[in-house]
Coordinates of N, CA, C and O in Angstrom, one line a residue:
M1 N 0.9 -1.2 0.0 CA -0.1 0.1 0.0 C 0.9 1.2 0.0 O 0.5 2.2 -1.0
A2 N 1.9 1.3 0.9 CA 2.6 2.6 0.9 C 3.4 2.9 -0.5 O 3.5 4.1 -0.7
N3 N 3.8 1.8 -1.1 CA 4.4 2.0 -2.4 C 3.6 2.7 -3.5 O 4.0 3.5 -4.3
R4 N 2.4 2.6 -3.3 CA 1.3 3.1 -4.2 C 1.0 4.6 -3.8 O 0.3 5.5 -4.6
T5 N 1.2 5.1 -2.6 CA 0.7 6.1 -1.9 C 1.8 7.1 -1.4 O 1.3 8.3 -1.1
L6 N 3.0 6.7 -1.4 CA 4.0 7.7 -0.6 C 5.4 7.5 -1.5 O 5.7 6.5 -1.8
R7 N 5.9 8.5 -1.4 CA 7.3 8.7 -1.7 C 8.2 9.4 -0.7 O 7.5 10.4 0.0
V8 N 9.3 9.1 -0.4 CA 10.2 9.6 0.7 C 11.5 9.9 0.1 O 12.1 9.0 -0.5
V9 N 12.1 11.0 0.6 CA 13.5 11.4 0.2 C 14.1 11.9 1.6 O 13.6 12.5 2.3
C10 N 15.2 11.3 1.8 CA 16.0 11.5 2.9 C 17.2 12.5 2.9 O 17.9 12.6 2.1
F11 N 17.2 13.4 3.9 CA 18.3 14.4 3.9 C 18.8 14.4 5.4 O 18.3 13.7 6.4
S12 N 20.1 15.0 5.6 CA 20.7 15.2 6.8 C 20.7 16.6 7.0 O 21.0 17.6 6.1
E13 N 21.0 17.1 8.2 CA 21.3 18.6 8.6 C 22.6 18.7 8.1 O 23.5 17.9 7.9
S14 N 22.9 20.0 7.8 CA 24.3 20.5 7.3 C 25.2 20.6 8.7 O 26.3 20.5 8.3
A15 N 24.4 20.5 9.7 CA 25.5 20.5 11.0 C 25.7 19.2 11.5 O 25.8 19.0 12.6
V16 N 26.1 18.1 10.6 CA 26.3 16.9 11.1 C 27.7 17.0 11.6 O 28.6 17.7 11.3
D17 N 27.9 16.3 13.0 CA 29.4 16.5 13.6 C 30.4 16.0 12.3 O 30.2 15.1 11.7
R18 N 31.4 16.6 12.4 CA 32.5 16.3 11.4 C 33.1 15.2 11.4 O 33.5 14.4 10.5
L19 N 33.1 14.4 12.6 CA 33.6 13.0 12.7 C 32.6 11.9 12.1 O 32.8 10.9 11.4
D20 N 31.2 12.3 12.5 CA 30.1 11.5 11.7 C 30.1 11.6 10.2 O 29.5 10.7 9.6
E21 N 30.5 12.8 9.8 CA 30.5 13.0 8.4 C 31.1 12.0 7.4 O 30.7 11.6 6.3
I22 N 32.1 11.5 7.7 CA 33.0 10.5 7.2 C 32.1 9.2 7.1 O 32.1 8.6 6.2
L23 N 31.4 8.9 8.2 CA 30.6 7.6 8.0 C 29.4 7.9 7.0 O 29.1 7.0 6.4
M24 N 28.9 9.2 7.0 CA 27.9 9.4 6.0 C 28.2 9.4 4.6 O 27.6 8.5 3.8
W25 N 29.5 9.8 4.4 CA 30.1 9.6 3.1 C 30.3 8.0 2.8 O 30.0 7.8 1.5
S26 N 30.6 7.2 3.7 CA 30.9 5.9 3.5 C 29.5 5.2 3.3 O 29.5 4.3 2.4
H27 N 28.5 5.4 3.9 CA 27.1 4.8 4.0 C 26.4 5.2 2.7 O 25.9 4.3 2.1
Y28 N 26.4 6.5 2.4 CA 25.5 6.9 1.2 C 26.1 7.5 0.1 O 25.2 8.1 -0.9
A29 N 27.4 7.6 -0.1 CA 27.9 8.2 -1.4 C 29.0 7.3 -1.8 O 30.0 7.8 -2.2
D30 N 28.4 6.2 -1.9 CA 29.4 5.1 -2.7 C 30.8 5.1 -2.3 O 31.8 5.2 -3.0
K31 N 30.9 5.1 -0.9 CA 32.2 5.1 -0.4 C 33.1 6.2 -0.7 O 34.3 6.0 -1.1
H32 N 32.6 7.5 -0.6 CA 33.3 8.5 -0.9 C 33.4 8.8 -2.6 O 34.2 9.8 -2.8
N33 N 32.8 7.9 -3.4 CA 33.0 8.2 -4.8 C 31.9 9.1 -5.3 O 32.0 9.5 -6.4
G34 N 30.8 9.3 -4.6 CA 29.7 10.0 -5.1 C 29.7 11.5 -4.7 O 30.7 12.1 -4.6
A35 N 28.5 12.2 -4.5 CA 28.4 13.4 -4.2 C 27.1 13.8 -3.3 O 26.3 12.9 -3.1
S36 N 27.4 14.9 -2.6 CA 26.4 15.2 -1.7 C 25.6 16.6 -2.1 O 26.4 17.5 -2.4
I37 N 24.5 16.5 -2.1 CA 23.7 17.7 -2.8 C 23.2 18.5 -1.4 O 22.4 18.0 -0.7
G38 N 23.5 19.8 -1.2 CA 23.0 20.6 -0.3 C 21.6 21.4 -0.5 O 21.8 22.2 -1.5
F39 N 20.5 21.1 -0.1 CA 19.4 21.9 -0.3 C 18.9 22.7 0.8 O 19.4 22.5 2.0
E40 N 18.1 23.7 0.5 CA 17.6 24.6 1.6 C 16.2 25.0 1.2 O 16.0 25.6 0.0
F41 N 15.2 24.4 1.7 CA 13.9 24.4 1.5 C 13.2 25.8 2.3 O 13.6 26.0 3.4
P42 N 12.5 26.2 1.7 CA 11.7 27.6 2.2 C 10.9 27.1 3.5 O 10.5 25.9 3.5
D43 N 10.7 27.8 4.3 CA 10.1 27.6 5.7 C 8.3 27.4 5.3 O 8.1 28.0 4.4
G44 N 7.8 26.6 5.9 CA 6.4 26.7 6.1 C 5.7 25.7 4.8 O 4.6 25.9 4.7
I45 N 6.6 25.1 3.9 CA 5.9 24.5 2.9 C 5.2 23.1 3.5 O 5.9 22.2 4.2
T46 N 4.1 22.9 3.2 CA 3.3 21.6 3.5 C 2.7 21.0 2.5 O 2.1 19.9 2.4
F47 N 2.9 21.7 1.2 CA 2.2 21.0 -0.1 C 3.0 21.4 -1.3 O 3.7 22.5 -1.4
P48 N 3.4 20.5 -2.1 CA 2.9 19.1 -2.3 C 3.9 18.2 -1.5 O 3.8 17.0 -1.8
F49 N 4.6 18.7 -0.5 CA 5.5 17.6 0.3 C 5.4 18.2 1.5 O 5.2 19.4 1.9
K50 N 6.1 17.5 2.5 CA 6.2 17.9 3.8 C 7.6 17.3 4.4 O 7.8 16.1 4.0
V51 N 8.3 18.3 5.0 CA 9.6 17.7 5.5 C 9.5 17.5 7.0 O 9.2 18.7 7.7
V52 N 9.7 16.3 7.4 CA 9.7 16.0 9.1 C 11.1 15.5 9.4 O 11.9 15.0 8.7
R53 N 11.2 16.0 10.7 CA 12.6 15.5 11.3 C 12.4 14.1 11.9 O 11.2 13.7 12.5
V54 N 13.3 13.3 11.7 CA 13.3 11.9 12.3 C 13.4 12.0 13.7 O 14.2 12.5 14.4
D55 N 12.5 10.9 14.3 CA 12.7 11.0 15.8 C 13.6 9.4 16.3 O 13.1 8.5 15.5
Y56 N 14.5 9.5 16.7 CA 15.3 8.5 17.0 C 15.0 7.9 18.4 O 14.9 8.7 19.5
R57 N 14.8 6.7 18.5 CA 14.2 5.8 19.5 C 15.0 4.6 20.0 O 15.3 3.8 19.0
K58 N 14.8 4.2 21.1 CA 15.3 2.7 21.5 C 14.4 1.8 21.2 O 14.9 0.6 20.7
E59 N 13.1 2.0 21.0 CA 12.1 1.0 20.8 C 11.3 1.3 19.5 O 11.1 2.5 19.4
R60 N 10.9 0.3 18.8 CA 10.0 0.5 17.8 C 8.6 1.0 17.9 O 8.1 0.7 19.1
I61 N 7.8 1.6 17.1 CA 6.6 2.0 17.2 C 5.7 0.8 17.1 O 6.0 0.0 16.2
V62 N 4.6 0.5 18.0 CA 3.7 -0.6 18.0 C 2.2 0.0 17.4 O 1.9 0.9 17.7
L63 N 2.0 -0.7 16.3 CA 0.6 -0.4 15.8 C -0.5 -1.1 16.4 O -0.4 -2.4 16.4
N64 N -1.3 -0.5 17.1 CA -2.4 -0.8 17.8 C -3.6 -1.1 16.8 O -4.4 -0.5 16.7
L65 N -3.7 -2.5 16.6 CA -4.8 -2.8 15.8 C -6.1 -2.9 16.6 O -7.3 -3.2 15.8
T66 N -6.2 -2.7 17.7 CA -7.5 -2.8 18.4 C -8.3 -1.6 18.1 O -9.4 -1.6 18.4
E67 N -7.5 -0.6 17.5 CA -8.3 0.7 17.3 C -9.1 0.7 15.7 O -9.6 1.5 15.4
G68 N -8.8 -0.5 15.1 CA -9.3 -0.6 13.9 C -8.5 -0.4 12.8 O -7.3 0.0 13.1
L69 N -8.9 -0.7 11.6 CA -8.0 -0.3 10.4 C -8.5 0.7 9.4 O -8.6 0.4 8.4
S70 N -9.1 1.7 10.2 CA -9.6 2.7 9.0 C -8.4 3.3 8.3 O -7.3 3.4 8.7
A71 N -8.8 3.9 7.2 CA -7.8 4.5 6.1 C -7.0 5.6 7.0 O -5.8 5.6 6.9
S72 N -7.6 6.4 7.8 CA -6.9 7.5 8.5 C -6.1 6.9 9.4 O -4.9 7.5 9.7
H73 N -6.5 6.0 10.2 CA -5.8 5.4 11.4 C -4.4 4.7 10.8 O -3.3 4.9 11.2
V74 N -4.6 4.0 9.6 CA -3.4 3.3 8.9 C -2.5 4.5 8.5 O -1.3 4.4 8.5
Q75 N -3.0 5.3 7.7 CA -2.2 6.6 7.3 C -1.5 7.3 8.4 O -0.3 7.4 8.4
T76 N -2.2 7.5 9.6 CA -1.5 8.2 10.6 C -0.4 7.2 11.3 O 1.0 7.5 11.6
A77 N -0.7 6.0 11.3 CA 0.4 5.0 11.8 C 1.6 5.0 10.9 O 2.7 4.8 11.3
L78 N 1.3 4.8 9.5 CA 2.4 4.7 8.6 C 3.4 6.1 8.7 O 4.6 5.8 8.7
V79 N 2.6 7.2 8.7 CA 3.5 8.4 8.8 C 4.3 8.5 10.0 O 5.6 8.6 10.1
D80 N 3.8 8.0 11.1 CA 4.5 7.9 12.6 C 5.7 7.0 12.4 O 6.8 7.3 13.0
M81 N 5.5 5.7 11.7 CA 6.6 4.9 11.7 C 7.5 5.4 10.8 O 8.9 5.1 10.8
L82 N 7.3 6.2 9.6 CA 8.3 6.8 8.6 C 9.3 7.8 9.4 O 10.3 8.1 8.8
K83 N 8.7 8.3 10.5 CA 9.4 9.2 11.1 C 10.3 8.9 12.2 O 11.1 9.8 13.1
V84 N 10.4 7.5 12.5 CA 11.3 7.0 13.7 C 12.3 6.1 13.1 O 12.0 5.4 12.1
K85 N 13.5 6.1 13.7 CA 14.5 5.3 13.3 C 15.3 5.0 14.7 O 15.1 5.5 15.6
S86 N 15.9 3.9 14.8 CA 16.8 3.4 15.8 C 17.7 4.6 16.3 O 18.4 5.3 15.4
L87 N 17.9 4.5 17.7 CA 19.0 5.4 18.3 C 20.5 5.4 17.5 O 21.3 6.2 17.6
A88 N 20.7 4.1 17.0 CA 22.0 3.8 16.6 C 22.3 4.9 15.4 O 23.5 5.2 15.0
W89 N 21.3 5.4 14.6 CA 21.6 6.3 13.5 C 21.3 7.8 14.0 O 21.3 8.6 12.9
K90 N 21.4 8.1 15.2 CA 21.1 9.6 15.6 C 22.1 10.6 15.0 O 21.9 11.7 14.7
Y91 N 23.2 9.9 14.8 CA 24.3 10.8 14.4 C 24.0 11.4 12.9 O 24.5 12.6 12.3
E92 N 23.1 10.9 12.2 CA 22.7 11.3 10.7 C 22.1 12.6 10.8 O 21.9 13.4 9.8
R93 N 21.1 12.8 11.8 CA 20.4 14.0 11.9 C 19.5 14.2 11.0 O 19.5 15.2 10.1
E94 N 18.8 13.0 10.5 CA 17.9 13.1 9.4 C 16.6 13.8 9.4 O 16.0 13.9 10.4
Y95 N 16.3 14.2 8.2 CA 14.8 14.7 7.8 C 14.4 14.0 6.6 O 15.3 13.5 5.9
R96 N 13.0 13.7 6.6 CA 12.5 13.1 5.5 C 11.5 13.8 4.8 O 10.5 14.4 5.4
L97 N 11.6 14.1 3.5 CA 10.4 14.8 2.6 C 9.6 13.6 2.2 O 10.0 12.6 1.8
M98 N 8.4 13.9 2.5 CA 7.3 13.0 2.1 C 6.4 13.6 1.2 O 5.8 14.8 1.3
T99 N 5.9 12.7 0.0 CA 5.0 13.5 -0.9 C 4.3 12.2 -1.6 O 4.6 11.0 -1.2
S100 N 3.4 12.6 -2.5 CA 2.7 11.4 -3.2 C 3.3 11.1 -4.5 O 3.8 12.2 -5.0
P101 N 3.1 10.0 -5.0 CA 3.7 9.7 -6.5 C 3.2 10.8 -7.6 O 3.8 10.9 -8.2
Q102 N 2.1 11.3 -7.2 CA 1.4 12.1 -8.2 C 2.2 13.4 -8.5 O 2.1 14.0 -9.5
F103 N 3.1 13.6 -7.6 CA 3.8 14.9 -7.6 C 5.2 14.7 -8.1 O 6.2 15.6 -8.0
C104 N 5.5 13.5 -8.4 CA 6.9 12.9 -8.9 C 6.7 12.8 -10.4 O 5.8 12.6 -10.9
V105 N 8.0 12.7 -10.9 CA 8.2 12.4 -12.5 C 8.7 11.1 -12.4 O 9.8 10.8 -11.9
Q106 N 8.2 10.2 -13.3 CA 8.8 8.8 -13.4 C 9.5 8.8 -14.7 O 9.2 9.5 -15.7
K107 N 10.7 8.2 -14.5 CA 11.8 8.2 -15.4 C 12.3 6.6 -15.5 O 12.4 6.0 -14.4
Q108 N 12.6 6.4 -16.9 CA 13.3 4.9 -16.9 C 14.7 5.1 -16.8 O 15.4 6.0 -17.2
L109 N 15.3 4.0 -16.1 CA 16.8 4.0 -15.7 C 17.2 3.2 -16.7 O 16.7 2.5 -17.6
Q110 N 18.7 3.1 -16.7 CA 19.3 2.3 -17.5 C 19.2 0.9 -17.5 O 19.3 0.1 -18.5
N111 N 18.7 0.2 -16.4 CA 18.4 -1.2 -16.2 C 16.9 -1.4 -16.5 O 16.6 -2.6 -16.3
S112 N 16.3 -0.5 -17.3 CA 15.0 -0.7 -17.7 C 13.9 -0.5 -16.7 O 12.8 -0.7 -16.9
K113 N 14.2 -0.4 -15.4 CA 13.4 -0.3 -14.5 C 13.1 1.3 -14.3 O 13.7 2.0 -14.8
H114 N 11.9 1.7 -13.7 CA 11.4 2.8 -13.5 C 11.6 3.4 -12.0 O 11.6 2.8 -11.0
A115 N 11.9 4.7 -12.0 CA 12.0 5.4 -10.6 C 11.2 6.8 -10.7 O 11.0 7.2 -11.8
D116 N 10.8 7.1 -9.5 CA 10.2 8.1 -9.4 C 11.1 9.4 -8.8 O 11.9 9.0 -8.1
F117 N 11.2 10.5 -9.3 CA 12.0 11.7 -9.0 C 11.2 12.8 -8.6 O 10.1 13.2 -9.2
F118 N 11.5 13.4 -7.5 CA 10.8 14.7 -7.0 C 11.3 15.6 -7.7 O 12.6 16.1 -7.4
P119 N 10.4 16.5 -8.4 CA 11.1 17.8 -9.1 C 11.2 19.0 -7.9 O 10.5 19.2 -7.1
F120 N 12.4 19.6 -8.0 CA 12.5 20.7 -6.9 C 12.9 21.9 -7.8 O 13.5 21.8 -8.8
K121 N 12.8 23.1 -7.2 CA 13.1 24.4 -7.7 C 14.7 24.5 -7.6 O 15.5 24.2 -6.7
P122 N 15.3 25.0 -8.8 CA 16.9 25.2 -8.8 C 17.4 26.2 -7.8 O 18.4 25.7 -7.1
E123 N 16.6 27.2 -7.1 CA 17.1 28.0 -6.1 C 17.2 27.2 -4.9 O 17.7 27.7 -3.9
W124 N 16.6 25.9 -4.6 CA 16.7 25.2 -3.4 C 18.0 24.6 -3.3 O 18.4 24.0 -2.1
V125 N 18.7 24.4 -4.4 CA 19.9 23.6 -4.6 C 21.1 24.6 -4.2 O 21.3 25.5 -5.0
K126 N 21.8 24.6 -3.0 CA 22.7 25.5 -2.5 C 24.3 25.0 -2.9 O 25.1 26.0 -3.3
C127 N 24.6 23.8 -3.0 CA 25.8 23.4 -3.3 C 25.7 21.9 -3.5 O 24.9 21.1 -3.3
V128 N 26.9 21.6 -4.3 CA 27.3 20.2 -4.6 C 28.5 19.9 -4.0 O 29.5 20.5 -4.5
D129 N 28.8 18.9 -3.2 CA 30.2 18.4 -2.6 C 30.4 17.1 -3.2 O 29.6 16.1 -3.1
F130 N 31.6 16.8 -3.7 CA 32.1 15.6 -4.4 C 33.0 14.9 -3.4 O 33.7 15.5 -2.6
G131 N 32.7 13.7 -3.4 CA 33.5 12.7 -2.4 C 35.1 12.8 -2.4 O 35.5 13.0 -3.7
V132 N 35.8 12.3 -1.6 CA 37.3 12.3 -1.6 C 37.7 11.5 -2.9 O 38.9 11.8 -3.6
R133 N 37.1 10.3 -3.1 CA 37.3 9.5 -4.2 C 36.7 9.7 -5.5 O 36.7 8.8 -6.5
A134 N 35.8 10.7 -5.6 CA 35.3 11.0 -6.9 C 36.3 11.2 -8.0 O 37.2 11.9 -7.8
S135 N 35.9 10.6 -9.1 CA 36.8 10.6 -10.3 C 36.8 12.1 -10.9 O 35.8 12.9 -11.1
S136 N 37.9 12.5 -11.3 CA 38.1 13.9 -12.1 C 37.0 14.0 -13.3 O 36.5 15.0 -13.6
Q137 N 36.9 12.9 -14.0 CA 36.0 12.8 -15.2 C 34.6 13.0 -14.9 O 33.8 13.8 -15.5
E138 N 34.3 12.3 -13.7 CA 32.8 12.4 -13.2 C 32.5 13.8 -12.7 O 31.6 14.5 -12.9
I139 N 33.5 14.5 -11.9 CA 33.5 15.6 -11.5 C 33.2 16.8 -12.7 O 32.5 17.6 -12.5
Q140 N 34.1 16.6 -13.7 CA 34.0 17.4 -14.8 C 32.7 17.5 -15.7 O 32.1 18.4 -15.9
K141 N 32.1 16.2 -15.8 CA 30.8 16.1 -16.3 C 29.7 16.7 -15.5 O 28.9 17.4 -16.2
M142 N 29.7 16.5 -14.4 CA 28.8 17.0 -13.4 C 28.9 18.5 -13.4 O 27.8 19.3 -13.4
K143 N 30.1 19.0 -13.2 CA 30.4 20.4 -13.3 C 29.7 21.2 -14.5 O 29.2 22.2 -14.4
E144 N 30.0 20.7 -15.6 CA 29.4 21.1 -16.8 C 27.9 21.2 -16.8 O 27.4 22.3 -17.3
F145 N 27.3 20.3 -16.5 CA 25.8 20.2 -16.2 C 25.2 21.2 -15.4 O 24.6 22.0 -15.5
L146 N 26.1 21.3 -14.0 CA 25.5 21.9 -13.0 C 25.6 23.4 -13.2 O 24.8 24.3 -13.0
Q147 N 26.8 23.7 -13.8 CA 27.0 25.1 -14.0 C 26.1 25.7 -15.0 O 25.9 27.0 -14.9
K148 N 25.6 25.0 -15.9 CA 24.6 25.4 -17.0 C 23.3 25.5 -16.3 O 22.7 26.4 -16.5
E149 N 22.9 24.6 -15.6 CA 21.6 24.5 -14.9 C 21.2 25.1 -13.5 O 20.5 25.8 -13.2
Y150 N 22.5 25.3 -12.9 CA 22.3 25.7 -11.5 C 23.5 26.9 -11.5 O 24.6 26.7 -10.7
P151 N 23.6 28.1 -12.1 CA 24.9 28.7 -12.2 C 25.1 29.4 -10.8 O 26.4 29.8 -10.7
N152 N 24.5 29.5 -9.9 CA 24.9 30.2 -8.5 C 25.2 29.1 -7.4 O 25.3 29.6 -6.2
M153 N 25.1 27.7 -7.9 CA 25.6 26.8 -6.8 C 27.0 26.8 -6.5 O 27.6 27.0 -7.5
Q154 N 27.2 26.5 -5.4 CA 28.8 26.3 -4.8 C 29.2 24.8 -5.1 O 28.5 24.0 -4.8
L155 N 30.2 24.6 -5.8 CA 30.7 23.3 -6.0 C 32.0 23.1 -5.3 O 33.0 24.0 -5.3
R156 N 32.2 21.8 -4.6 CA 33.4 21.6 -3.5 C 33.9 20.2 -3.8 O 32.9 19.4 -4.2
K157 N 35.0 19.9 -3.4 CA 35.4 18.6 -3.5 C 36.0 18.4 -2.0 O 36.8 19.2 -1.5
A158 N 35.7 17.2 -1.6 CA 36.0 16.8 -0.1 C 37.5 16.4 -0.3 O 38.1 15.7 -1.1
I159 N 38.4 16.8 0.7 CA 39.6 16.3 1.0 C 39.8 15.7 2.4 O 39.1 16.4 3.3
F160 N 40.9 14.7 2.8 CA 41.0 14.6 3.9 C 41.8 15.3 4.8 O 42.9 15.9 4.2
H161 N 41.6 15.8 6.0 CA 42.3 16.8 6.8 C 43.7 16.0 6.8 O 43.9 14.8 7.0
P162 N 44.8 16.9 6.9 CA 46.1 16.1 7.0 C 46.4 15.8 8.3 O 47.3 14.8 8.2
S163 N 45.8 16.1 9.4 CA 46.1 15.2 10.7 C 45.0 14.6 11.2 O 45.2 13.6 12.0
D164 N 43.9 15.2 11.2 CA 42.6 14.7 11.7 C 41.9 13.9 10.9 O 41.8 13.8 9.7
Y165 N 41.1 13.1 11.6 CA 39.9 12.1 10.8 C 38.9 12.9 10.5 O 37.7 12.7 11.1
V166 N 38.8 13.9 9.8 CA 37.6 14.9 9.4 C 37.9 15.2 7.9 O 39.0 15.0 7.3
L167 N 37.0 15.7 7.0 CA 37.0 16.3 5.9 C 37.0 17.6 5.8 O 36.6 18.5 6.8
E168 N 37.6 18.2 4.7 CA 37.8 19.5 4.4 C 37.1 19.6 3.1 O 37.2 18.9 2.3
Y169 N 36.7 21.1 2.6 CA 36.2 21.1 1.3 C 36.9 22.2 0.5 O 37.0 23.3 1.2
Q170 N 37.3 21.8 -0.6 CA 37.9 23.0 -1.4 C 37.0 23.2 -2.6 O 36.2 22.4 -3.2
A171 N 36.8 24.5 -2.8 CA 35.9 25.0 -3.9 C 36.7 24.7 -5.3 O 37.8 24.6 -5.5
I172 N 35.8 24.1 -6.2 CA 36.3 23.8 -7.5 C 35.5 24.6 -8.6 O 34.6 25.1 -8.4

């Protein structure tokens, strides 16, 4: 049911601890080969999407089936479950954008599967950071596209700090 009615996009706060940031690059950016996109959404948006902060808990949410299975009850329970994650992931400082498939654009991928993409306004994109291991060729391809489509966006490349276990960023 959720696959027919809901789409979720995950984000992290920009203020993630510098030590935790290395883990994020490893988990979500192809082990430092990928890119991180910095968004800034206007305050107060509730349609066609809503951005909610993830609540980190020790225990899972329990769905009380004794209250019945009305559509509104199930929808509320589903949204509540989507806003919760284990305490183990608290370092991510995650937010989730939730929307309906009707507000997404479906595109065919190279493997012939389809995926939904949420369209966003170019002014919401503030920066793109490339991982420490991102190839020069990929960075150049992305840079050419991004500078044409998003001329005011900041582009940076992550580098390892010379002595600490943290990342620094250089403008490119």
